[in-house]
Every structure is written in C-alpha cells, then in structure tokens.
Short mmCIF file of C-alpha atoms and ligand atoms in Angstrom, two decimals:
data_model
loop_
_atom_site.label_atom_id
_atom_site.label_comp_id
_atom_site.label_asym_id
_atom_site.label_seq_id
_atom_site.Cartn_x
_atom_site.Cartn_y
_atom_site.Cartn_z
CA UNK W 1 125.65 49.14 -1.50
CA UNK W 2 126.80 45.55 -1.52
CA UNK W 3 124.78 43.56 0.99
CA UNK W 4 126.22 40.89 3.19
CA UNK W 5 129.38 42.80 4.04
CA UNK W 6 128.50 42.82 7.73
CA UNK W 7 130.93 40.08 8.75
CA UNK W 8 133.92 42.36 8.37
CA UNK W 9 133.82 43.65 11.94
CA UNK W 10 133.30 40.20 13.40
CA UNK W 11 136.10 38.32 11.70
CA UNK W 12 137.56 35.92 14.18
CA UNK W 13 140.86 34.26 13.49
CA UNK W 14 142.08 31.18 15.26
CA UNK W 15 144.94 28.80 14.87
CA UNK W 16 142.75 27.13 12.26
CA UNK W 17 142.59 30.36 10.23
CA UNK W 18 139.61 32.57 9.56
CA UNK W 19 136.23 31.16 10.50
CA UNK W 20 133.97 31.20 7.49
CA UNK W 21 130.99 29.17 8.65
CA UNK W 22 129.12 28.19 11.79
CA UNK W 23 130.11 24.52 11.72
CA UNK W 24 133.80 25.31 12.13
CA UNK W 25 133.29 26.24 15.76
CA UNK W 26 132.62 22.62 16.66
CA UNK W 27 136.23 21.52 16.07
CA UNK W 28 137.56 24.45 18.09
CA UNK W 29 135.20 23.66 20.96
CA UNK W 30 136.35 20.05 20.86
CA UNK W 31 139.97 21.16 21.24
CA UNK W 32 139.24 23.59 24.06
CA UNK W 33 136.72 21.81 26.24
CA UNK W 34 137.14 18.90 28.66
CA UNK W 35 135.91 15.69 27.03
CA UNK W 36 132.94 15.34 29.39
CA UNK W 37 131.69 18.82 28.51
CA UNK W 38 132.25 18.57 24.77
CA UNK W 39 130.53 15.18 24.63
CA UNK W 40 127.54 16.51 26.57
CA UNK W 41 127.10 19.35 24.07
CA UNK W 42 127.77 17.37 20.92
CA UNK W 43 126.09 14.06 21.48
CA UNK W 44 122.68 12.73 20.55
CA UNK W 45 120.67 9.75 21.74
CA UNK W 46 121.67 6.11 21.16
CA UNK W 47 122.81 5.47 17.54
CA UNK W 48 122.67 9.20 16.78
CA UNK W 49 120.75 8.39 13.60
CA UNK W 50 118.47 11.37 14.07
CA UNK W 51 121.47 13.57 14.90
CA UNK W 52 122.93 12.90 11.46
CA UNK W 53 119.53 13.00 9.78
CA UNK W 54 118.78 16.48 11.19
CA UNK W 55 121.61 17.71 8.93
CA UNK W 56 121.23 15.34 6.01
CA UNK W 57 117.55 16.03 5.50
CA UNK W 58 118.38 19.69 4.85
CA UNK W 59 120.87 18.63 2.18
CA UNK W 60 118.15 16.72 0.28
CA UNK W 61 116.05 19.85 -0.18
CA UNK W 62 116.93 21.81 -3.30
CA UNK W 63 116.12 25.30 -4.51
CA UNK W 64 114.00 26.67 -7.33
CA UNK W 65 115.42 30.20 -7.42
CA UNK W 66 113.70 32.98 -9.33
CA UNK W 67 115.77 35.37 -11.40
CA UNK W 68 115.72 38.92 -12.70
CA UNK W 69 114.12 40.32 -9.59
CA UNK W 70 115.49 43.53 -8.07
CA UNK W 71 117.23 42.30 -4.92
CA UNK W 72 119.14 45.48 -4.12
CA UNK W 73 117.20 45.78 -0.85
CA UNK W 74 116.52 42.78 1.37
CA UNK W 75 114.34 42.93 4.47
CA UNK W 76 114.81 40.07 6.92
CA UNK W 77 112.91 41.61 9.83
CA UNK W 78 109.98 39.72 11.30
CA UNK W 79 107.62 39.58 14.26
CA UNK W 80 107.46 36.72 16.75
CA UNK W 81 104.47 36.67 19.13
CA UNK W 82 104.16 40.38 18.45
CA UNK W 83 107.83 41.18 19.10
CA UNK W 84 109.84 42.69 16.28
CA UNK W 85 113.20 41.03 15.64
CA UNK W 86 115.87 41.66 13.03
CA UNK W 87 115.80 38.21 11.44
CA UNK W 88 113.95 34.88 11.79
CA UNK W 89 116.94 33.25 13.51
CA UNK W 90 116.72 32.87 17.30
CA UNK W 91 118.56 31.09 20.09
CA UNK W 92 117.26 27.76 21.43
CA UNK W 93 117.58 26.93 25.12
CA UNK W 94 120.69 24.97 25.97
CA UNK W 95 121.62 24.07 29.51
CA UNK W 96 124.82 24.72 31.48
CA UNK W 97 126.42 27.39 29.30
CA UNK W 98 129.05 28.29 31.93
CA UNK W 99 130.67 24.93 31.21
CA UNK W 100 131.46 26.38 27.77
CA UNK W 101 132.71 29.79 28.92
CA UNK W 102 132.81 31.64 32.26
CA UNK W 103 130.40 34.28 30.89
CA UNK W 104 127.93 31.54 29.94
CA UNK W 105 124.35 32.74 29.51
CA UNK W 106 125.36 36.38 30.05
CA UNK W 107 127.41 36.26 26.86
CA UNK W 108 124.61 34.57 24.92
CA UNK W 109 122.06 37.12 26.14
CA UNK W 110 124.28 40.03 25.12
CA UNK W 111 125.03 38.53 21.72
CA UNK W 112 121.33 37.90 21.02
CA UNK W 113 120.42 41.39 22.11
CA UNK W 114 123.16 42.95 19.94
CA UNK W 115 121.85 40.97 16.96
CA UNK W 116 118.29 42.14 17.65
CA UNK W 117 116.99 38.64 18.17
CA UNK W 118 115.47 36.41 20.84
CA UNK W 119 117.34 34.26 23.34
CA UNK W 120 115.58 31.38 25.05
CA UNK W 121 116.99 30.71 28.51
CA UNK W 122 117.02 27.11 29.70
CA UNK W 123 115.44 26.11 33.02
CA UNK W 124 118.80 24.46 33.62
CA UNK W 125 120.85 27.56 32.99
CA UNK W 126 123.93 28.23 35.07
CA UNK W 127 122.70 31.84 35.39
CA UNK W 128 119.33 32.76 36.87
CA UNK W 129 116.45 34.53 35.13
CA UNK W 130 117.23 37.64 37.21
CA UNK W 131 120.93 37.56 36.31
CA UNK W 132 120.21 37.23 32.61
CA UNK W 133 117.66 40.05 32.80
CA UNK W 134 120.35 42.24 34.42
CA UNK W 135 122.46 42.11 31.23
CA UNK W 136 120.20 44.79 29.76
CA UNK W 137 117.32 45.09 27.35
CA UNK W 138 116.47 42.24 25.02
CA UNK W 139 113.54 40.03 24.10
CA UNK W 140 113.87 36.74 25.95
CA UNK W 141 111.85 33.57 26.31
CA UNK W 142 112.07 31.15 29.20
CA UNK W 143 112.22 27.39 28.60
CA UNK W 144 110.35 25.38 31.18
CA UNK W 145 110.87 21.87 32.47
CA UNK W 146 107.96 20.85 34.68
CA UNK W 147 109.13 19.53 38.04
CA UNK W 148 107.11 17.11 40.15
CA UNK W 149 106.88 19.85 42.74
CA UNK W 150 104.45 22.24 41.08
CA UNK W 151 105.15 24.97 43.65
CA UNK W 152 108.67 25.13 42.27
CA UNK W 153 107.25 25.50 38.76
CA UNK W 154 104.82 28.24 39.77
CA UNK W 155 107.54 30.16 41.54
CA UNK W 156 109.92 29.88 38.62
CA UNK W 157 107.37 30.95 36.03
CA UNK W 158 106.47 33.99 38.14
CA UNK W 159 110.14 34.89 38.51
CA UNK W 160 110.64 34.65 34.75
CA UNK W 161 107.60 36.82 34.16
CA UNK W 162 108.78 39.39 36.69
CA UNK W 163 112.25 39.43 35.15
CA UNK W 164 110.67 40.47 31.84
CA UNK W 165 110.71 37.21 29.90
CA UNK W 166 108.10 37.35 27.15
CA UNK W 167 107.04 33.73 26.60
CA UNK W 168 107.34 30.24 28.04
CA UNK W 169 108.77 27.52 25.82
CA UNK W 170 107.36 24.39 27.41
CA UNK W 171 109.54 21.39 26.59
CA UNK W 172 107.27 18.40 26.03
CA UNK W 173 109.65 15.75 24.73
CA UNK W 174 111.45 14.97 27.98
CA UNK W 175 109.35 12.96 30.45
CA UNK W 176 112.61 11.03 30.85
CA UNK W 177 116.05 11.86 29.54
CA UNK W 178 117.04 10.23 26.25
CA UNK W 179 119.83 7.69 26.39
CA UNK W 180 122.96 9.65 25.61
CA UNK W 181 125.66 7.05 25.73
CA UNK W 182 128.57 9.49 25.86
CA UNK W 183 127.15 10.96 29.07
CA UNK W 184 126.72 7.49 30.52
CA UNK W 185 130.31 6.54 29.73
CA UNK W 186 131.63 9.85 31.09
CA UNK W 187 129.38 9.72 34.19
CA UNK W 188 128.32 13.21 33.19
CA UNK W 189 127.66 15.57 36.06
CA UNK W 190 127.55 19.35 36.40
CA UNK W 191 130.99 20.47 37.67
CA UNK W 192 130.82 21.22 41.42
CA UNK W 193 131.64 24.94 40.96
CA UNK W 194 128.39 25.38 38.95
CA UNK W 195 124.74 25.15 39.92
CA UNK W 196 121.39 25.05 38.19
CA UNK W 197 121.10 28.69 39.15
CA UNK W 198 117.31 28.97 38.88
CA UNK W 199 116.92 26.26 41.50
CA UNK W 200 119.55 27.44 43.95
CA UNK W 201 117.95 27.91 47.33
CA UNK W 202 115.31 25.31 46.48
CA UNK W 203 117.62 22.41 47.28
CA UNK W 204 117.41 21.47 43.61
CA UNK W 205 120.42 23.38 42.28
CA UNK W 206 123.01 20.63 42.58
CA UNK W 207 123.43 17.51 40.53
CA UNK W 208 124.75 14.42 42.25
CA UNK W 209 127.23 12.03 40.76
CA UNK W 210 125.50 8.83 39.62
CA UNK W 211 126.57 5.42 38.43
CA UNK W 212 125.57 6.50 34.91
CA UNK W 213 124.55 9.98 33.68
CA UNK W 214 124.10 12.35 36.63
CA UNK W 215 121.68 14.39 34.52
CA UNK W 216 119.54 11.35 33.69
CA UNK W 217 119.28 10.60 37.43
CA UNK W 218 118.41 14.22 38.21
CA UNK W 219 115.64 14.13 35.60
CA UNK W 220 114.32 10.81 36.89
CA UNK W 221 114.18 12.28 40.40
CA UNK W 222 112.70 15.71 39.68
CA UNK W 223 110.90 15.91 36.33
CA UNK W 224 107.20 15.10 36.18
CA UNK W 225 106.54 12.10 33.95
CA UNK W 226 102.80 12.58 34.24
CA UNK W 227 102.93 15.79 32.19
CA UNK W 228 100.02 15.91 29.74
CA UNK W 229 97.89 18.33 27.72
CA UNK W 230 95.91 19.20 30.83
CA UNK W 231 99.10 20.72 32.23
CA UNK W 232 99.34 22.99 29.21
CA UNK W 233 95.94 24.28 30.33
CA UNK W 234 97.14 24.43 33.96
CA UNK W 235 100.13 26.52 32.91
CA UNK W 236 97.73 29.03 31.40
CA UNK W 237 96.11 29.43 34.81
CA UNK W 238 99.39 30.39 36.48
CA UNK W 239 100.75 32.76 33.83
CA UNK W 240 99.55 35.19 31.22
CA UNK W 241 102.67 34.65 29.15
CA UNK W 242 102.14 32.98 25.77
CA UNK W 243 103.11 29.30 25.72
CA UNK W 244 105.15 27.75 22.95
CA UNK W 245 104.99 23.95 22.90
CA UNK W 246 108.53 22.75 22.15
CA UNK W 247 108.92 19.23 20.82
CA UNK W 248 105.96 18.63 18.50
CA UNK W 249 106.75 16.54 15.42
CA UNK W 250 103.39 15.15 14.29
CA UNK W 251 100.18 16.52 12.77
CA UNK W 252 98.14 14.96 15.59
CA UNK W 253 100.02 16.87 18.27
CA UNK W 254 99.96 20.01 16.17
CA UNK W 255 96.14 19.93 16.25
CA UNK W 256 96.17 19.25 20.01
CA UNK W 257 98.50 22.19 20.60
CA UNK W 258 96.00 24.46 18.84
CA UNK W 259 93.07 22.98 20.81
CA UNK W 260 94.88 23.38 24.13
CA UNK W 261 95.61 27.06 23.74
CA UNK W 262 99.28 27.08 22.72
CA UNK W 263 100.51 30.37 21.29
CA UNK W 264 102.95 28.58 19.02
CA UNK W 265 104.71 25.33 18.24
CA UNK W 266 108.40 24.58 18.03
CA UNK W 267 109.00 21.57 15.79
CA UNK W 268 111.93 20.05 17.64
CA UNK W 269 113.45 16.67 18.39
CA UNK W 270 115.59 18.22 21.11
CA UNK W 271 118.62 18.27 18.85
CA UNK W 272 118.26 14.48 18.46
CA UNK W 273 118.96 13.98 22.17
CA UNK W 274 115.69 12.28 23.14
CA UNK W 275 114.04 9.59 20.96
CA UNK W 276 116.39 8.31 18.29
CA UNK W 277 114.93 7.42 14.86
CA UNK W 278 112.42 10.22 14.83
CA UNK W 279 112.56 12.09 11.53
CA UNK W 280 114.64 15.18 11.04
CA UNK W 281 112.69 18.22 12.11
CA UNK W 282 112.85 19.70 8.61
CA UNK W 283 111.13 16.50 7.35
CA UNK W 284 108.36 16.76 9.98
CA UNK W 285 107.80 20.49 9.59
CA UNK W 286 105.33 20.52 6.73
CA UNK W 287 102.82 18.12 8.30
CA UNK W 288 102.86 20.11 11.54
CA UNK W 289 102.36 23.38 9.65
CA UNK W 290 99.46 21.97 7.63
CA UNK W 291 97.71 20.59 10.70
CA UNK W 292 98.05 23.93 12.50
CA UNK W 293 96.04 25.51 9.63
CA UNK W 294 97.50 28.94 10.25
CA UNK W 295 96.01 29.07 13.75
CA UNK W 296 99.41 29.60 15.35
CA UNK W 297 103.01 30.16 14.25
CA UNK W 298 105.21 27.11 13.82
CA UNK W 299 108.95 27.36 14.46
CA UNK W 300 111.72 24.82 13.96
CA UNK W 301 114.99 23.84 15.55
CA UNK W 302 117.43 21.02 14.83
CA UNK W 303 120.43 21.01 12.53
CA UNK W 304 120.20 24.61 11.34
CA UNK W 305 123.77 25.51 10.40
CA UNK W 306 123.44 27.52 7.18
CA UNK W 307 121.46 30.45 5.87
CA UNK W 308 120.17 28.07 3.22
CA UNK W 309 118.70 25.91 6.03
CA UNK W 310 116.84 28.94 7.39
CA UNK W 311 115.41 29.66 3.94
CA UNK W 312 114.33 26.02 3.46
CA UNK W 313 112.53 26.03 6.82
CA UNK W 314 110.69 29.24 5.97
CA UNK W 315 109.76 27.92 2.52
CA UNK W 316 108.20 24.88 4.20
CA UNK W 317 106.12 27.07 6.49
CA UNK W 318 108.23 27.90 9.54
CA UNK W 319 107.82 31.37 11.02
CA UNK W 320 111.41 31.26 12.25
CA UNK W 321 114.17 28.95 13.45
CA UNK W 322 116.21 28.44 16.60
CA UNK W 323 119.83 27.30 16.88
CA UNK W 324 121.26 25.16 19.68
CA UNK W 325 124.77 23.68 19.41
CA UNK W 326 126.30 26.49 17.32
CA UNK W 327 125.75 28.72 20.35
CA UNK W 328 127.57 26.54 22.88
CA UNK W 329 130.40 25.71 20.48
CA UNK W 330 131.03 29.35 19.55
CA UNK W 331 130.72 30.32 23.20
CA UNK W 332 133.44 27.82 24.03
CA UNK W 333 135.64 29.14 21.23
CA UNK W 334 135.28 32.88 21.73
CA UNK W 335 132.65 33.81 24.33
CA UNK W 336 130.22 36.59 23.39
CA UNK W 337 132.21 37.45 20.24
CA UNK W 338 131.80 33.86 19.08
CA UNK W 339 128.02 33.86 19.51
CA UNK W 340 127.79 37.25 17.80
CA UNK W 341 129.80 35.87 14.92
CA UNK W 342 127.53 32.84 14.58
CA UNK W 343 124.44 35.04 14.43
CA UNK W 344 126.10 37.39 11.95
CA UNK W 345 127.29 34.58 9.67
CA UNK W 346 123.84 32.98 9.60
CA UNK W 347 122.28 36.37 8.95
CA UNK W 348 124.64 37.11 6.06
CA UNK W 349 124.16 33.66 4.55
CA UNK W 350 120.39 33.91 4.84
CA UNK W 351 120.39 37.33 3.22
CA UNK W 352 122.50 36.03 0.35
CA UNK W 353 120.20 33.03 -0.09
CA UNK W 354 117.21 35.35 -0.29
CA UNK W 355 118.96 37.52 -2.88
CA UNK W 356 120.02 34.56 -5.02
CA UNK W 357 116.49 33.12 -4.83
CA UNK W 358 114.84 36.37 -5.84
CA UNK W 359 113.21 37.15 -2.49
CA UNK W 360 113.35 40.63 -0.97
CA UNK W 361 111.22 40.01 2.12
CA UNK W 362 110.21 36.98 4.15
CA UNK W 363 106.74 37.11 2.62
CA UNK W 364 108.34 36.47 -0.80
CA UNK W 365 109.66 33.08 0.32
CA UNK W 366 107.19 30.44 -0.85
CA UNK W 367 106.77 26.70 -1.08
CA UNK W 368 107.60 27.00 -4.76
CA UNK W 369 111.16 28.04 -3.94
CA UNK W 370 112.12 24.52 -2.80
CA UNK W 371 111.87 20.91 -3.93
CA UNK W 372 111.68 18.19 -1.28
CA UNK W 373 112.09 14.42 -1.51
CA UNK W 374 108.31 14.11 -1.29
CA UNK W 375 107.91 16.45 -4.27
CA UNK W 376 110.30 14.31 -6.29
CA UNK W 377 108.21 11.22 -5.50
CA UNK W 378 105.08 13.10 -6.46
CA UNK W 379 103.59 12.58 -2.98
CA UNK W 380 103.19 16.23 -2.07
CA UNK W 381 101.80 18.96 -3.16
CA UNK W 382 100.52 19.91 -6.56
CA UNK W 383 102.60 23.02 -6.86
CA UNK W 384 101.44 24.91 -9.88
C1 FNR K 1 119.70 21.30 24.42
N1 FNR K 1 118.32 21.42 24.25
C2 FNR K 1 117.55 21.80 25.33
N2 FNR K 1 116.20 21.94 25.17
C3 FNR K 1 115.44 22.34 26.21
O1 FNR K 1 114.24 22.46 26.03
N3 FNR K 1 116.01 22.61 27.42
C4 FNR K 1 117.33 22.49 27.65
O2 FNR K 1 117.82 22.74 28.74
C5 FNR K 1 118.15 22.03 26.59
N4 FNR K 1 119.48 21.86 26.76
C6 FNR K 1 120.27 21.52 25.69
C7 FNR K 1 121.64 21.41 25.86
C8 FNR K 1 122.45 21.11 24.78
C9 FNR K 1 123.93 21.03 24.97
C10 FNR K 1 121.88 20.91 23.50
C11 FNR K 1 122.74 20.60 22.31
C12 FNR K 1 120.52 20.99 23.34
C13 FNR K 1 117.71 21.29 22.92
C14 FNR K 1 117.77 22.62 22.19
O3 FNR K 1 116.89 23.54 22.76
C15 FNR K 1 117.39 22.49 20.70
O4 FNR K 1 116.17 21.81 20.60
C16 FNR K 1 118.45 21.77 19.87
O5 FNR K 1 119.75 22.03 20.35
C17 FNR K 1 118.37 22.19 18.42
O6 FNR K 1 119.23 21.45 17.63
P1 FNR K 1 120.70 21.92 17.18
O7 FNR K 1 120.62 23.35 16.71
O8 FNR K 1 121.59 21.77 18.37
O9 FNR K 1 121.02 20.95 16.09
#
C-alpha cells in the first residue's frame, strides 16, 4: 500500500485553497484573529533574529539519503519517558489557547489524543488541568512556571498529578519575560472574558492592563526570579512525576540537568520569545546531546514546520520534537480539525522523509544522514 495517503480525510479547504503545509495556517490566523492576539502568538523578542534563525538553521542542514533499501513499511512509533506514542512529534505548551478558538486547549488535547501523541498543557492555559483531563484519555505533560508563592506551585503540581498528567516540563528560561515589542505596542493583556484557569480562585487568574505588556507585568509580579538548580531538587521532593527541564541550550546546563536529577531536557529558546541572539535550537542541539552522554533523553522545540525538520532533529540526537505556533495558528483557522491536520501533515511529511532517506524505523536515523554547517567547515565530527 502507498504510505503517506493519510491526509485524505483531513483535507481542509479555505478561501486560500487547499492547505498543503503547516506554515500556511499562519496567514489564515493573521486574517482571522484580532491584531493583539495574532501578534502575541507570532512575535519573538526584540529584533526577532533568533525567530528567523530558528527556521533558517534548519534550511542549512542537508541530507545524505541512502538508497535501495526496502521502505515499504515505515515505523514511526516511539517511547517518551516510558509512554508509547505514534510518532516523535509532540505539542509544546502555549498559553491562552482560547484566544485562538473558543475550544482552546480542549481542541488541542483532543487532536493530540486522536493522533496518539503527547500534549503539554501550559501553566497559563485558559482551561484548567482538570478540564483538559475531562476531554478523555491521552498522555499529557504539564508545563510549570514557578511562582514566588511556593504553596501555589505545590498545589498546582499536585492537581496536575491527580488529573493524570505524566510529567512536569519545568520552564527555566523565563525568570523575566523577554522583550516582545509587539506586545508592548499593543498593551497586550488577556481579554477580560478569559482567565488563567489554573489560577482561578487563587486571586492570580486575572491579568491587569499595564502601561506596556500586561503579561510582562504579571510575570514581574508573580514569577520567582530566584529559581535555581536547587529548585529542581525541591520539585523532586513535592512530586514523583519525572521532570523535563525546558530551555537548556548549552552543554554546561545539559550536564547540570543530569546532575540535578532531570528526567529529560528540552532544547528550547522559547520559540525565540526570551533572549534574542541565542542560536537556533537545531544549532544548539548537538552540544546538549553530547554533554548529556545518553544519561537522559533530549528533545527539541523551535521552528519545526516540516517533516524534514523532525528528521534533522532526530539525526542530530533528539529523541523527539515539540511544536508551538503551528498549533495556535491551526487552532485559530479550524479548531480541533486544524490541529489534527497539522499533526497529520507533519506525520506524513516525516514518514516520506524517512522513506526517501532509506530509514524504516527511528533507530535507522543516524548522524550520517545529515550534513551540518559545522561538518562543512570540518569542525565536527569525523563521520566515517
Ligand atoms: C509559547 N511557549 C511557552 N512555553 C512555556 O514554557 N510556557 C508557555 O506558557 C508558553 N506559551 C507560549 C505561547 C506562545 C503563543 C508561543 C508561540 C510559545 C514556548 C513554546 O512552548 C515553545 O517553546 C515554542 O513555541 C517552540 O517554538 P515554535 O514551534 O513556536 O517555533
């Protein structure tokens, strides 16, 4: 049977014609959403150099495909922290999804579950951990921002655990909010009909209007800037859930994550929304993987828009990838069907990339299947 025919049932047509790739949802979202919302989703920090680089760095990595290998059967299934999923493509946490579509996080949870993959729910979701759990079975992780009030954190982690979430993704790149100039210009604030649902009842669910970004002020008021490695240890005393450290981009921090008991690392620059002029995540991945020495799985997010990107990340040592903006843009365009379509398109593209590279399982994907800039300069590694 021909592989990669799975998109047929998900074809979504719009005024722009048939959607054939993930990136096309961005233009539709831009048309549909209020400017303040679209800008919040789309923008990066300051000059947005890293935002562009997250994409461009992928385009500088080339393939070394192998031929004449029987690719009639392709297996994309994998295991993440012991949980079996259908493909190494998962959903990153992104805040305030009900601004994109009334179904918000419910739609994302259902789409992830239907695709047999993992959704990460943001601390700042507009649906609570209990509400998302009520959508039905599915493997879900909870993303944690550490508030100054540690009782709030303890309570929230326990609620996530009780609601069946399987891991904590601790975001470590946000002691303060990056300078997102679009949000400053728009005086970004969560619309009054929405709340940070996990914090409702704790007097922390509302975001006040500010003279600049309302979110930046909220973060400055509530988020703990003292967060350090000792808190990664502390977190392990309040939960038995595995902890993924989200936001590592150096070898030094990769080693510290191992030493401090992390269950995994997510190489992330927060979708280029925090410190501008950090490298693209795909450029930082290999050093983090090497420093982790196989002690824990390393994942990546940032700029993943094609099945070829997924393959490149796996070839450079990632155990899987997460996607951020494609979820909110497709949610804005078509709700749950949009998110399902994004996951299906990436799945089909990834499967095709595997077939055309001569790989029938994830274990077949090796460092030798790609050439990076560093390889071309002869800096890294002696391949053969
Ligand atoms: C994010 N991201 C994010 N990360 C996090 O730890 N907690 C959060 O609440 C959010 N919220 C959020 C909102 C929006 C609109 C975006 C675009 C991103 C970062 C996110 O988890 C992920 O790191 C990036 O989005 C990955 O990059 P791409 O796929 O968007 O390029």
